[in-house]
Amino acid sequence: MTTKTKIADIEFDSYICNASGPLDSTLEELKDIADSKSSAIIMKSCTIEPREGNPEPRYVRLPLGSIQSMGLPNLGYQEYVDFSPQLKKYKKPIVASVAGLSIEDYEKMVNAFQDSEVDLIEVNLSCPNLEGKPQLAYDLKQTEEVLRRVSSSGKKPIGLKFPPFHDLVHHRQMAYLIEKYKIGFITCINSVGNTLVIDPETEMPVIKPKKGFGRLCGDYIKPIALANVRAFYEVLGDKISIFGVGGVKTGTDAFEFLLAGADAVQVATAFEKEGSGCFSRMTSELEEILQRKGYNSIKEAKGKLGHL
Ligand code: DHB
């Protein structure tokens, strides 16, 4: 029995890896992920210039997850390009994550990673947006312009990281673009934007940026993430690889994403809370579930969700 899988034809030794976001900004952190049972090394979303990010408190743990407004703290894309040869020796897929502040930024960073040692390039269409502008993926025209510019940039597969969509029309519109521009994989979902958690004692929000409006993560968002994976799987089937992300903290969660149609899952909030030991724990839990249910591989169970 194995949980080996593939994303855009790149081999992953197991079904569970880290997500772009927590504990993946510095070379030291990326090496810690490389040394763990995470089946890939996914880097923090980067921008052209290094960024300090937003004022603190900007990340607060909650009973069932977290709320955050980090503001894209990262070392600038060139550092991540330069890290890639040093991470190569760990012999697991390396995934860059790019977060442009403009369409030109996306083009420049994707081109740079095409010439690096990374294996996959995740284009983050759901990163914190410029004030007054929607997240890119909520703007179909802008999304198409990004895809037009990055999709033929080189040989490495390009993926798209999406925010949650709440109307099935939007999954269909995106699916059309995914096929048109031969995208290799999608990642569903990013954190749920513009949520508010209030502390009734202080009569204040729990985070400082944007007067408390932040992105919700963890258990709270799992049903939204599962529905997004399923909606894309229903439209695209096996034509494209799907990463599921959002509230994966046990092998059972990973199995639910597998039934919905995900080829692999990424873990963010549980990794931030538990550290890099979470990957071996969850992989063992998933193996046990598959064994108990008589599945010999990821492929056998993928997309097998029934209905009542
Ligand atoms: C950040 C948050 C995100 O959800 C994302 O996709 C990229 C960056 C951040 O605040 O740093």
PDB file of C-alpha atoms and ligand atoms in Angstrom:
ATOM      1  CA  MET A   1       0.000   0.000   0.000  1.00  0.00           C
ATOM      2  CA  THR A   2       1.317   3.386  -0.960  1.00  0.00           C
ATOM      3  CA  THR A   3       0.216   7.000  -0.812  1.00  0.00           C
ATOM      4  CA  LYS A   4       2.526   7.987  -3.680  1.00  0.00           C
ATOM      5  CA  THR A   5       0.899  10.420  -6.058  1.00  0.00           C
ATOM      6  CA  LYS A   6       1.597  12.784  -8.935  1.00  0.00           C
ATOM      7  CA  ILE A   7       0.974  16.470  -9.482  1.00  0.00           C
ATOM      8  CA  ALA A   8       1.254  17.542 -13.124  1.00  0.00           C
ATOM      9  CA  ASP A   9       3.341  14.403 -13.764  1.00  0.00           C
ATOM     10  CA  ILE A  10       5.822  15.212 -10.989  1.00  0.00           C
ATOM     11  CA  GLU A  11       6.141  12.341  -8.511  1.00  0.00           C
ATOM     12  CA  PHE A  12       5.332  12.875  -4.843  1.00  0.00           C
ATOM     13  CA  ASP A  13       6.386  10.171  -2.345  1.00  0.00           C
ATOM     14  CA  SER A  14       3.243  10.671  -0.274  1.00  0.00           C
ATOM     15  CA  TYR A  15      -0.126  12.405  -0.335  1.00  0.00           C
ATOM     16  CA  ILE A  16       0.635  15.100   2.272  1.00  0.00           C
ATOM     17  CA  CYS A  17       2.909  18.140   2.068  1.00  0.00           C
ATOM     18  CA  ASN A  18       3.178  21.642   3.470  1.00  0.00           C
ATOM     19  CA  ALA A  19       1.220  24.572   2.047  1.00  0.00           C
ATOM     20  CA  SER A  20       2.648  27.898   1.097  1.00  0.00           C
ATOM     21  CA  GLY A  21       2.299  30.178   4.141  1.00  0.00           C
ATOM     22  CA  PRO A  22       3.580  29.191   7.551  1.00  0.00           C
ATOM     23  CA  LEU A  23       7.195  28.338   8.395  1.00  0.00           C
ATOM     24  CA  ASP A  24       8.452  28.354   4.805  1.00  0.00           C
ATOM     25  CA  SER A  25      10.050  31.788   4.370  1.00  0.00           C
ATOM     26  CA  THR A  26      13.716  31.215   5.261  1.00  0.00           C
ATOM     27  CA  LEU A  27      16.242  28.655   4.046  1.00  0.00           C
ATOM     28  CA  GLU A  28      16.365  27.175   7.556  1.00  0.00           C
ATOM     29  CA  GLU A  29      12.588  26.699   7.611  1.00  0.00           C
ATOM     30  CA  LEU A  30      12.597  25.195   4.113  1.00  0.00           C
ATOM     31  CA  LYS A  31      15.316  22.737   5.171  1.00  0.00           C
ATOM     32  CA  ASP A  32      13.199  21.721   8.153  1.00  0.00           C
ATOM     33  CA  ILE A  33      10.344  20.927   5.739  1.00  0.00           C
ATOM     34  CA  ALA A  34      12.815  19.085   3.498  1.00  0.00           C
ATOM     35  CA  ASP A  35      13.940  16.951   6.482  1.00  0.00           C
ATOM     36  CA  SER A  36      10.346  16.104   7.449  1.00  0.00           C
ATOM     37  CA  LYS A  37       7.896  13.670   5.846  1.00  0.00           C
ATOM     38  CA  SER A  38       6.300  16.462   3.821  1.00  0.00           C
ATOM     39  CA  SER A  39       6.312  15.053   0.294  1.00  0.00           C
ATOM     40  CA  ALA A  40       7.289  18.405  -1.206  1.00  0.00           C
ATOM     41  CA  ILE A  41       8.948  21.664  -0.233  1.00  0.00           C
ATOM     42  CA  ILE A  42       6.492  24.474  -0.911  1.00  0.00           C
ATOM     43  CA  MET A  43       7.876  27.972  -0.486  1.00  0.00           C
ATOM     44  CA  LYS A  44       6.271  31.117   0.918  1.00  0.00           C
ATOM     45  CA  SER A  45       4.515  33.285  -1.679  1.00  0.00           C
ATOM     46  CA  CYS A  46       7.052  35.816  -2.836  1.00  0.00           C
ATOM     47  CA  THR A  47       6.988  39.295  -4.284  1.00  0.00           C
ATOM     48  CA  ILE A  48       9.548  41.148  -6.381  1.00  0.00           C
ATOM     49  CA  GLU A  49      10.930  43.075  -3.393  1.00  0.00           C
ATOM     50  CA  PRO A  50      11.426  41.716   0.139  1.00  0.00           C
ATOM     51  CA  ARG A  51       8.582  42.630   2.513  1.00  0.00           C
ATOM     52  CA  GLU A  52       8.331  42.938   6.293  1.00  0.00           C
ATOM     53  CA  GLY A  53       4.597  42.321   6.214  1.00  0.00           C
ATOM     54  CA  ASN A  54       1.884  43.870   8.391  1.00  0.00           C
ATOM     55  CA  PRO A  55       2.142  45.123  11.994  1.00  0.00           C
ATOM     56  CA  GLU A  56       1.469  42.627  14.802  1.00  0.00           C
ATOM     57  CA  PRO A  57      -0.671  41.025  16.083  1.00  0.00           C
ATOM     58  CA  ARG A  58      -1.210  39.631  12.603  1.00  0.00           C
ATOM     59  CA  TYR A  59      -1.629  35.883  13.264  1.00  0.00           C
ATOM     60  CA  VAL A  60      -3.871  34.607  16.043  1.00  0.00           C
ATOM     61  CA  ARG A  61      -4.669  31.001  16.833  1.00  0.00           C
ATOM     62  CA  LEU A  62      -8.351  30.249  17.410  1.00  0.00           C
ATOM     63  CA  PRO A  63     -10.070  27.181  18.895  1.00  0.00           C
ATOM     64  CA  LEU A  64     -10.644  25.700  15.425  1.00  0.00           C
ATOM     65  CA  GLY A  65      -7.935  27.314  13.318  1.00  0.00           C
ATOM     66  CA  SER A  66      -6.557  30.813  12.950  1.00  0.00           C
ATOM     67  CA  ILE A  67      -7.144  34.273  11.554  1.00  0.00           C
ATOM     68  CA  GLN A  68      -4.306  36.141   9.879  1.00  0.00           C
ATOM     69  CA  SER A  69      -3.334  39.159   7.893  1.00  0.00           C
ATOM     70  CA  MET A  70       0.395  38.630   7.427  1.00  0.00           C
ATOM     71  CA  GLY A  71       0.813  41.017   4.502  1.00  0.00           C
ATOM     72  CA  LEU A  72       3.165  38.814   2.511  1.00  0.00           C
ATOM     73  CA  PRO A  73       6.339  38.937   4.594  1.00  0.00           C
ATOM     74  CA  ASN A  74       8.992  37.305   2.391  1.00  0.00           C
ATOM     75  CA  LEU A  75      12.614  37.655   1.321  1.00  0.00           C
ATOM     76  CA  GLY A  76      11.914  38.677  -2.286  1.00  0.00           C
ATOM     77  CA  TYR A  77      11.754  36.224  -5.187  1.00  0.00           C
ATOM     78  CA  GLN A  78      15.480  36.230  -5.998  1.00  0.00           C
ATOM     79  CA  GLU A  79      16.297  34.595  -2.643  1.00  0.00           C
ATOM     80  CA  TYR A  80      13.897  31.745  -3.401  1.00  0.00           C
ATOM     81  CA  VAL A  81      15.370  31.299  -6.871  1.00  0.00           C
ATOM     82  CA  ASP A  82      18.805  31.115  -5.191  1.00  0.00           C
ATOM     83  CA  PHE A  83      17.607  28.627  -2.521  1.00  0.00           C
ATOM     84  CA  SER A  84      16.414  26.157  -5.152  1.00  0.00           C
ATOM     85  CA  PRO A  85      19.792  24.501  -5.989  1.00  0.00           C
ATOM     86  CA  GLN A  86      20.461  24.082  -2.245  1.00  0.00           C
ATOM     87  CA  LEU A  87      17.137  22.287  -1.762  1.00  0.00           C
ATOM     88  CA  LYS A  88      17.631  20.003  -4.749  1.00  0.00           C
ATOM     89  CA  LYS A  89      19.682  17.456  -2.783  1.00  0.00           C
ATOM     90  CA  TYR A  90      16.640  16.496  -0.671  1.00  0.00           C
ATOM     91  CA  LYS A  91      15.200  14.814  -3.763  1.00  0.00           C
ATOM     92  CA  LYS A  92      11.620  15.927  -3.338  1.00  0.00           C
ATOM     93  CA  PRO A  93       9.609  18.307  -5.481  1.00  0.00           C
ATOM     94  CA  ILE A  94      10.283  21.983  -4.854  1.00  0.00           C
ATOM     95  CA  VAL A  95       7.356  24.331  -5.440  1.00  0.00           C
ATOM     96  CA  ALA A  96       7.714  28.085  -5.871  1.00  0.00           C
ATOM     97  CA  SER A  97       4.772  30.337  -5.053  1.00  0.00           C
ATOM     98  CA  VAL A  98       4.501  33.721  -6.737  1.00  0.00           C
ATOM     99  CA  ALA A  99       2.330  36.610  -5.594  1.00  0.00           C
ATOM    100  CA  GLY A 100       2.537  39.608  -7.868  1.00  0.00           C
ATOM    101  CA  LEU A 101       1.434  43.078  -6.912  1.00  0.00           C
ATOM    102  CA  SER A 102       0.934  43.665 -10.642  1.00  0.00           C
ATOM    103  CA  ILE A 103       0.519  41.514 -13.750  1.00  0.00           C
ATOM    104  CA  GLU A 104       4.087  42.351 -14.831  1.00  0.00           C
ATOM    105  CA  ASP A 105       5.367  41.030 -11.473  1.00  0.00           C
ATOM    106  CA  TYR A 106       3.808  37.623 -12.142  1.00  0.00           C
ATOM    107  CA  GLU A 107       5.439  37.416 -15.546  1.00  0.00           C
ATOM    108  CA  LYS A 108       8.865  38.392 -14.244  1.00  0.00           C
ATOM    109  CA  MET A 109       8.819  35.968 -11.301  1.00  0.00           C
ATOM    110  CA  VAL A 110       7.438  33.013 -13.265  1.00  0.00           C
ATOM    111  CA  ASN A 111      10.151  33.509 -15.896  1.00  0.00           C
ATOM    112  CA  ALA A 112      12.813  33.558 -13.168  1.00  0.00           C
ATOM    113  CA  PHE A 113      11.524  30.329 -11.603  1.00  0.00           C
ATOM    114  CA  GLN A 114      11.384  28.686 -15.029  1.00  0.00           C
ATOM    115  CA  ASP A 115      15.185  29.141 -15.033  1.00  0.00           C
ATOM    116  CA  SER A 116      15.617  27.803 -11.487  1.00  0.00           C
ATOM    117  CA  GLU A 117      15.772  24.336  -9.900  1.00  0.00           C
ATOM    118  CA  VAL A 118      12.143  24.306  -8.726  1.00  0.00           C
ATOM    119  CA  ASP A 119       9.839  21.611 -10.147  1.00  0.00           C
ATOM    120  CA  LEU A 120       6.465  23.359 -10.068  1.00  0.00           C
ATOM    121  CA  ILE A 121       5.345  26.979 -10.030  1.00  0.00           C
ATOM    122  CA  GLU A 122       2.215  27.884  -8.071  1.00  0.00           C
ATOM    123  CA  VAL A 123       0.763  31.185  -9.230  1.00  0.00           C
ATOM    124  CA  ASN A 124      -1.080  32.615  -6.260  1.00  0.00           C
ATOM    125  CA  LEU A 125      -4.208  34.313  -7.622  1.00  0.00           C
ATOM    126  CA  SER A 126      -5.609  34.707  -4.115  1.00  0.00           C
ATOM    127  CA  CYS A 127      -2.960  36.629  -2.202  1.00  0.00           C
ATOM    128  CA  PRO A 128      -3.658  39.772  -0.186  1.00  0.00           C
ATOM    129  CA  ASN A 129      -4.738  42.304  -2.699  1.00  0.00           C
ATOM    130  CA  LEU A 130      -3.974  45.895  -3.346  1.00  0.00           C
ATOM    131  CA  GLU A 131      -6.346  48.184  -1.468  1.00  0.00           C
ATOM    132  CA  GLY A 132      -9.541  48.636  -3.471  1.00  0.00           C
ATOM    133  CA  LYS A 133      -8.825  45.849  -5.985  1.00  0.00           C
ATOM    134  CA  PRO A 134     -10.330  42.368  -5.832  1.00  0.00           C
ATOM    135  CA  GLN A 135      -8.123  39.314  -5.428  1.00  0.00           C
ATOM    136  CA  LEU A 136      -6.987  38.437  -8.940  1.00  0.00           C
ATOM    137  CA  ALA A 137      -8.996  35.246  -9.225  1.00  0.00           C
ATOM    138  CA  TYR A 138     -12.186  37.218  -8.585  1.00  0.00           C
ATOM    139  CA  ASP A 139     -11.465  39.223 -11.745  1.00  0.00           C
ATOM    140  CA  LEU A 140     -11.811  36.975 -14.777  1.00  0.00           C
ATOM    141  CA  LYS A 141     -10.259  39.411 -17.236  1.00  0.00           C
ATOM    142  CA  GLN A 142      -7.163  40.051 -15.119  1.00  0.00           C
ATOM    143  CA  THR A 143      -6.805  36.320 -14.475  1.00  0.00           C
ATOM    144  CA  GLU A 144      -6.859  35.607 -18.178  1.00  0.00           C
ATOM    145  CA  GLU A 145      -4.203  38.253 -18.767  1.00  0.00           C
ATOM    146  CA  VAL A 146      -1.926  36.636 -16.152  1.00  0.00           C
ATOM    147  CA  LEU A 147      -2.476  33.198 -17.677  1.00  0.00           C
ATOM    148  CA  ARG A 148      -1.793  34.467 -21.164  1.00  0.00           C
ATOM    149  CA  ARG A 149       1.548  35.831 -19.998  1.00  0.00           C
ATOM    150  CA  VAL A 150       2.734  32.950 -17.811  1.00  0.00           C
ATOM    151  CA  SER A 151       1.341  29.826 -19.443  1.00  0.00           C
ATOM    152  CA  SER A 152       3.952  29.527 -22.183  1.00  0.00           C
ATOM    153  CA  SER A 153       6.876  30.745 -20.084  1.00  0.00           C
ATOM    154  CA  GLY A 154       8.776  27.440 -20.082  1.00  0.00           C
ATOM    155  CA  LYS A 155       8.710  23.696 -19.425  1.00  0.00           C
ATOM    156  CA  LYS A 156       7.886  23.628 -15.723  1.00  0.00           C
ATOM    157  CA  PRO A 157       4.191  23.082 -14.982  1.00  0.00           C
ATOM    158  CA  ILE A 158       2.240  26.101 -13.801  1.00  0.00           C
ATOM    159  CA  GLY A 159      -0.471  25.845 -11.165  1.00  0.00           C
ATOM    160  CA  LEU A 160      -3.081  28.285  -9.912  1.00  0.00           C
ATOM    161  CA  LYS A 161      -3.902  28.869  -6.261  1.00  0.00           C
ATOM    162  CA  PHE A 162      -7.509  29.897  -5.894  1.00  0.00           C
ATOM    163  CA  PRO A 163      -9.563  31.606  -3.240  1.00  0.00           C
ATOM    164  CA  PRO A 164     -12.873  29.957  -2.436  1.00  0.00           C
ATOM    165  CA  PHE A 165     -15.575  30.345  -5.070  1.00  0.00           C
ATOM    166  CA  HIS A 166     -19.116  30.176  -3.802  1.00  0.00           C
ATOM    167  CA  ASP A 167     -21.013  29.900  -7.060  1.00  0.00           C
ATOM    168  CA  LEU A 168     -20.596  26.959  -9.404  1.00  0.00           C
ATOM    169  CA  VAL A 169     -20.662  29.329 -12.389  1.00  0.00           C
ATOM    170  CA  HIS A 170     -17.283  30.621 -11.229  1.00  0.00           C
ATOM    171  CA  HIS A 171     -15.760  27.129 -11.144  1.00  0.00           C
ATOM    172  CA  ARG A 172     -16.945  26.613 -14.709  1.00  0.00           C
ATOM    173  CA  GLN A 173     -15.557  29.947 -15.910  1.00  0.00           C
ATOM    174  CA  MET A 174     -12.181  29.163 -14.316  1.00  0.00           C
ATOM    175  CA  ALA A 175     -12.208  25.626 -15.715  1.00  0.00           C
ATOM    176  CA  TYR A 176     -12.566  27.093 -19.194  1.00  0.00           C
ATOM    177  CA  LEU A 177      -9.424  29.208 -18.686  1.00  0.00           C
ATOM    178  CA  ILE A 178      -7.532  26.291 -17.109  1.00  0.00           C
ATOM    179  CA  GLU A 179      -8.119  24.203 -20.233  1.00  0.00           C
ATOM    180  CA  LYS A 180      -7.506  27.053 -22.645  1.00  0.00           C
ATOM    181  CA  TYR A 181      -4.086  27.854 -21.141  1.00  0.00           C
ATOM    182  CA  LYS A 182      -3.047  24.247 -20.390  1.00  0.00           C
ATOM    183  CA  ILE A 183      -2.577  24.774 -16.676  1.00  0.00           C
ATOM    184  CA  GLY A 184      -0.919  21.794 -14.947  1.00  0.00           C
ATOM    185  CA  PHE A 185      -2.509  21.912 -11.498  1.00  0.00           C
ATOM    186  CA  ILE A 186      -4.773  23.925  -9.229  1.00  0.00           C
ATOM    187  CA  THR A 187      -4.662  24.485  -5.477  1.00  0.00           C
ATOM    188  CA  CYS A 188      -7.995  24.885  -3.683  1.00  0.00           C
ATOM    189  CA  ILE A 189      -8.365  26.808  -1.459  1.00  0.00           C
ATOM    190  CA  ASN A 190      -6.508  29.727  -0.013  1.00  0.00           C
ATOM    191  CA  SER A 191      -7.718  31.141   3.313  1.00  0.00           C
ATOM    192  CA  VAL A 192     -11.191  32.697   3.391  1.00  0.00           C
ATOM    193  CA  GLY A 193     -10.763  36.461   3.073  1.00  0.00           C
ATOM    194  CA  ASN A 194     -12.197  39.357   5.037  1.00  0.00           C
ATOM    195  CA  THR A 195     -13.448  37.598   8.130  1.00  0.00           C
ATOM    196  CA  LEU A 196     -13.670  39.224  11.558  1.00  0.00           C
ATOM    197  CA  VAL A 197     -12.988  37.749  14.992  1.00  0.00           C
ATOM    198  CA  ILE A 198     -13.889  39.955  17.967  1.00  0.00           C
ATOM    199  CA  ASP A 199     -12.664  39.753  21.556  1.00  0.00           C
ATOM    200  CA  PRO A 200     -15.719  40.754  23.640  1.00  0.00           C
ATOM    201  CA  GLU A 201     -13.555  41.610  26.690  1.00  0.00           C
ATOM    202  CA  THR A 202     -11.388  44.196  24.942  1.00  0.00           C
ATOM    203  CA  GLU A 203     -14.176  45.100  22.484  1.00  0.00           C
ATOM    204  CA  MET A 204     -11.538  44.891  19.748  1.00  0.00           C
ATOM    205  CA  PRO A 205     -10.717  42.638  16.845  1.00  0.00           C
ATOM    206  CA  VAL A 206      -8.030  40.049  17.627  1.00  0.00           C
ATOM    207  CA  ILE A 207      -5.637  41.199  14.858  1.00  0.00           C
ATOM    208  CA  LYS A 208      -4.358  44.679  14.074  1.00  0.00           C
ATOM    209  CA  PRO A 209      -4.149  45.043  10.246  1.00  0.00           C
ATOM    210  CA  LYS A 210      -7.170  46.248   8.267  1.00  0.00           C
ATOM    211  CA  LYS A 211      -9.111  47.067  11.480  1.00  0.00           C
ATOM    212  CA  GLY A 212      -9.307  43.351  12.200  1.00  0.00           C
ATOM    213  CA  PHE A 213     -10.413  42.018   8.808  1.00  0.00           C
ATOM    214  CA  GLY A 214      -8.313  38.923   8.171  1.00  0.00           C
ATOM    215  CA  ARG A 215      -8.154  35.532   6.515  1.00  0.00           C
ATOM    216  CA  LEU A 216      -9.735  32.542   8.184  1.00  0.00           C
ATOM    217  CA  CYS A 217      -7.870  29.208   8.197  1.00  0.00           C
ATOM    218  CA  GLY A 218      -8.119  25.729   9.686  1.00  0.00           C
ATOM    219  CA  ASP A 219     -11.116  23.552  10.605  1.00  0.00           C
ATOM    220  CA  TYR A 220     -13.558  26.402   9.971  1.00  0.00           C
ATOM    221  CA  ILE A 221     -12.878  26.339   6.236  1.00  0.00           C
ATOM    222  CA  LYS A 222     -12.675  22.596   5.501  1.00  0.00           C
ATOM    223  CA  PRO A 223     -16.226  22.230   4.109  1.00  0.00           C
ATOM    224  CA  ILE A 224     -15.603  25.203   1.803  1.00  0.00           C
ATOM    225  CA  ALA A 225     -12.328  23.687   0.618  1.00  0.00           C
ATOM    226  CA  LEU A 226     -13.864  20.241   0.048  1.00  0.00           C
ATOM    227  CA  ALA A 227     -16.668  21.772  -2.018  1.00  0.00           C
ATOM    228  CA  ASN A 228     -14.197  23.719  -4.164  1.00  0.00           C
ATOM    229  CA  VAL A 229     -12.092  20.626  -4.840  1.00  0.00           C
ATOM    230  CA  ARG A 230     -15.223  18.656  -5.688  1.00  0.00           C
ATOM    231  CA  ALA A 231     -16.685  21.369  -7.918  1.00  0.00           C
ATOM    232  CA  PHE A 232     -13.468  21.543  -9.977  1.00  0.00           C
ATOM    233  CA  TYR A 233     -13.166  17.758 -10.068  1.00  0.00           C
ATOM    234  CA  GLU A 234     -16.710  17.500 -11.405  1.00  0.00           C
ATOM    235  CA  VAL A 235     -15.909  19.890 -14.252  1.00  0.00           C
ATOM    236  CA  LEU A 236     -12.328  18.882 -15.062  1.00  0.00           C
ATOM    237  CA  GLY A 237     -12.102  15.246 -13.960  1.00  0.00           C
ATOM    238  CA  ASP A 238      -8.595  13.828 -14.364  1.00  0.00           C
ATOM    239  CA  LYS A 239      -7.486  16.406 -16.947  1.00  0.00           C
ATOM    240  CA  ILE A 240      -5.686  18.397 -14.259  1.00  0.00           C
ATOM    241  CA  SER A 241      -4.058  17.703 -10.890  1.00  0.00           C
ATOM    242  CA  ILE A 242      -5.721  19.151  -7.805  1.00  0.00           C
ATOM    243  CA  PHE A 243      -4.104  20.044  -4.479  1.00  0.00           C
ATOM    244  CA  GLY A 244      -6.671  20.204  -1.671  1.00  0.00           C
ATOM    245  CA  VAL A 245      -5.930  22.632   1.147  1.00  0.00           C
ATOM    246  CA  GLY A 246      -8.004  23.979   4.009  1.00  0.00           C
ATOM    247  CA  GLY A 247      -8.403  22.372   7.412  1.00  0.00           C
ATOM    248  CA  VAL A 248      -6.347  19.222   6.869  1.00  0.00           C
ATOM    249  CA  LYS A 249      -5.105  18.155  10.300  1.00  0.00           C
ATOM    250  CA  THR A 250      -5.708  14.381  10.361  1.00  0.00           C
ATOM    251  CA  GLY A 251      -5.458  11.426   7.991  1.00  0.00           C
ATOM    252  CA  THR A 252      -9.253  11.405   7.940  1.00  0.00           C
ATOM    253  CA  ASP A 253      -9.314  14.982   6.631  1.00  0.00           C
ATOM    254  CA  ALA A 254      -6.844  13.985   3.903  1.00  0.00           C
ATOM    255  CA  PHE A 255      -9.033  10.982   3.013  1.00  0.00           C
ATOM    256  CA  GLU A 256     -12.069  13.262   2.634  1.00  0.00           C
ATOM    257  CA  PHE A 257     -10.119  15.424   0.159  1.00  0.00           C
ATOM    258  CA  LEU A 258      -9.092  12.250  -1.685  1.00  0.00           C
ATOM    259  CA  LEU A 259     -12.741  11.194  -2.033  1.00  0.00           C
ATOM    260  CA  ALA A 260     -13.585  14.683  -3.295  1.00  0.00           C
ATOM    261  CA  GLY A 261     -10.955  14.350  -6.048  1.00  0.00           C
ATOM    262  CA  ALA A 262      -7.692  15.848  -4.741  1.00  0.00           C
ATOM    263  CA  ASP A 263      -4.421  14.321  -5.999  1.00  0.00           C
ATOM    264  CA  ALA A 264      -2.582  15.530  -2.880  1.00  0.00           C
ATOM    265  CA  VAL A 265      -3.221  17.764   0.122  1.00  0.00           C
ATOM    266  CA  GLN A 266      -1.292  20.664   1.587  1.00  0.00           C
ATOM    267  CA  VAL A 267      -1.213  21.522   5.288  1.00  0.00           C
ATOM    268  CA  ALA A 268      -0.843  25.029   6.695  1.00  0.00           C
ATOM    269  CA  THR A 269      -2.576  25.699  10.014  1.00  0.00           C
ATOM    270  CA  ALA A 270      -1.908  22.281  11.581  1.00  0.00           C
ATOM    271  CA  PHE A 271       1.756  22.576  10.558  1.00  0.00           C
ATOM    272  CA  GLU A 272       2.011  26.019  12.198  1.00  0.00           C
ATOM    273  CA  LYS A 273       0.509  24.588  15.411  1.00  0.00           C
ATOM    274  CA  GLU A 274       2.189  21.187  15.582  1.00  0.00           C
ATOM    275  CA  GLY A 275       5.453  21.597  13.687  1.00  0.00           C
ATOM    276  CA  SER A 276       6.921  19.393  10.978  1.00  0.00           C
ATOM    277  CA  GLY A 277       6.121  16.132  12.811  1.00  0.00           C
ATOM    278  CA  CYS A 278       2.539  16.586  11.576  1.00  0.00           C
ATOM    279  CA  PHE A 279       3.412  15.184   8.139  1.00  0.00           C
ATOM    280  CA  SER A 280       4.505  11.719   9.302  1.00  0.00           C
ATOM    281  CA  ARG A 281       1.586  11.509  11.751  1.00  0.00           C
ATOM    282  CA  MET A 282      -1.001  12.355   9.106  1.00  0.00           C
ATOM    283  CA  THR A 283       0.589  10.130   6.464  1.00  0.00           C
ATOM    284  CA  SER A 284       0.481   7.134   8.857  1.00  0.00           C
ATOM    285  CA  GLU A 285      -3.130   7.940   9.715  1.00  0.00           C
ATOM    286  CA  LEU A 286      -4.066   8.081   6.032  1.00  0.00           C
ATOM    287  CA  GLU A 287      -2.238   4.806   5.308  1.00  0.00           C
ATOM    288  CA  GLU A 288      -4.161   3.136   8.099  1.00  0.00           C
ATOM    289  CA  ILE A 289      -7.506   4.355   6.747  1.00  0.00           C
ATOM    290  CA  LEU A 290      -6.716   3.224   3.198  1.00  0.00           C
ATOM    291  CA  GLN A 291      -5.575  -0.175   4.452  1.00  0.00           C
ATOM    292  CA  ARG A 292      -8.674  -0.631   6.592  1.00  0.00           C
ATOM    293  CA  LYS A 293     -10.888   0.226   3.623  1.00  0.00           C
ATOM    294  CA  GLY A 294      -9.011  -2.074   1.257  1.00  0.00           C
ATOM    295  CA  TYR A 295      -7.542   0.594  -1.023  1.00  0.00           C
ATOM    296  CA  ASN A 296      -4.046  -0.141  -2.345  1.00  0.00           C
ATOM    297  CA  SER A 297      -3.281   3.252  -3.813  1.00  0.00           C
ATOM    298  CA  ILE A 298      -4.351   6.887  -3.982  1.00  0.00           C
ATOM    299  CA  LYS A 299      -5.620   6.318  -7.506  1.00  0.00           C
ATOM    300  CA  GLU A 300      -8.107   3.674  -6.355  1.00  0.00           C
ATOM    301  CA  ALA A 301      -9.895   6.046  -3.972  1.00  0.00           C
ATOM    302  CA  LYS A 302      -9.518   9.343  -5.824  1.00  0.00           C
ATOM    303  CA  GLY A 303     -12.798  11.094  -6.572  1.00  0.00           C
ATOM    304  CA  LYS A 304     -14.839   8.145  -5.271  1.00  0.00           C
ATOM    305  CA  LEU A 305     -17.309  10.286  -3.350  1.00  0.00           C
ATOM    306  CA  GLY A 306     -20.805   8.869  -3.680  1.00  0.00           C
ATOM    307  CA  HIS A 307     -24.048  10.718  -3.206  1.00  0.00           C
ATOM    308  CA  LEU A 308     -27.263  10.026  -1.329  1.00  0.00           C
TER     309      LEU A 308
HETATM  310  C1  DHB B   1      -0.444  35.933   2.624  1.00  0.00           C
HETATM  311  C2  DHB B   1      -1.671  35.365   2.816  1.00  0.00           C
HETATM  312  C3  DHB B   1      -2.168  34.541   1.841  1.00  0.00           C
HETATM  313  O1  DHB B   1      -3.375  33.929   1.992  1.00  0.00           O
HETATM  314  C4  DHB B   1      -1.462  34.318   0.682  1.00  0.00           C
HETATM  315  O2  DHB B   1      -1.968  33.549  -0.262  1.00  0.00           O
HETATM  316  C5  DHB B   1      -0.218  34.872   0.503  1.00  0.00           C
HETATM  317  C6  DHB B   1       0.289  35.686   1.485  1.00  0.00           C
HETATM  318  C7  DHB B   1       0.108  36.834   3.642  1.00  0.00           C
HETATM  319  O3  DHB B   1      -0.669  37.563   4.277  1.00  0.00           O
HETATM  320  O4  DHB B   1       1.336  36.865   3.840  1.00  0.00           O
END
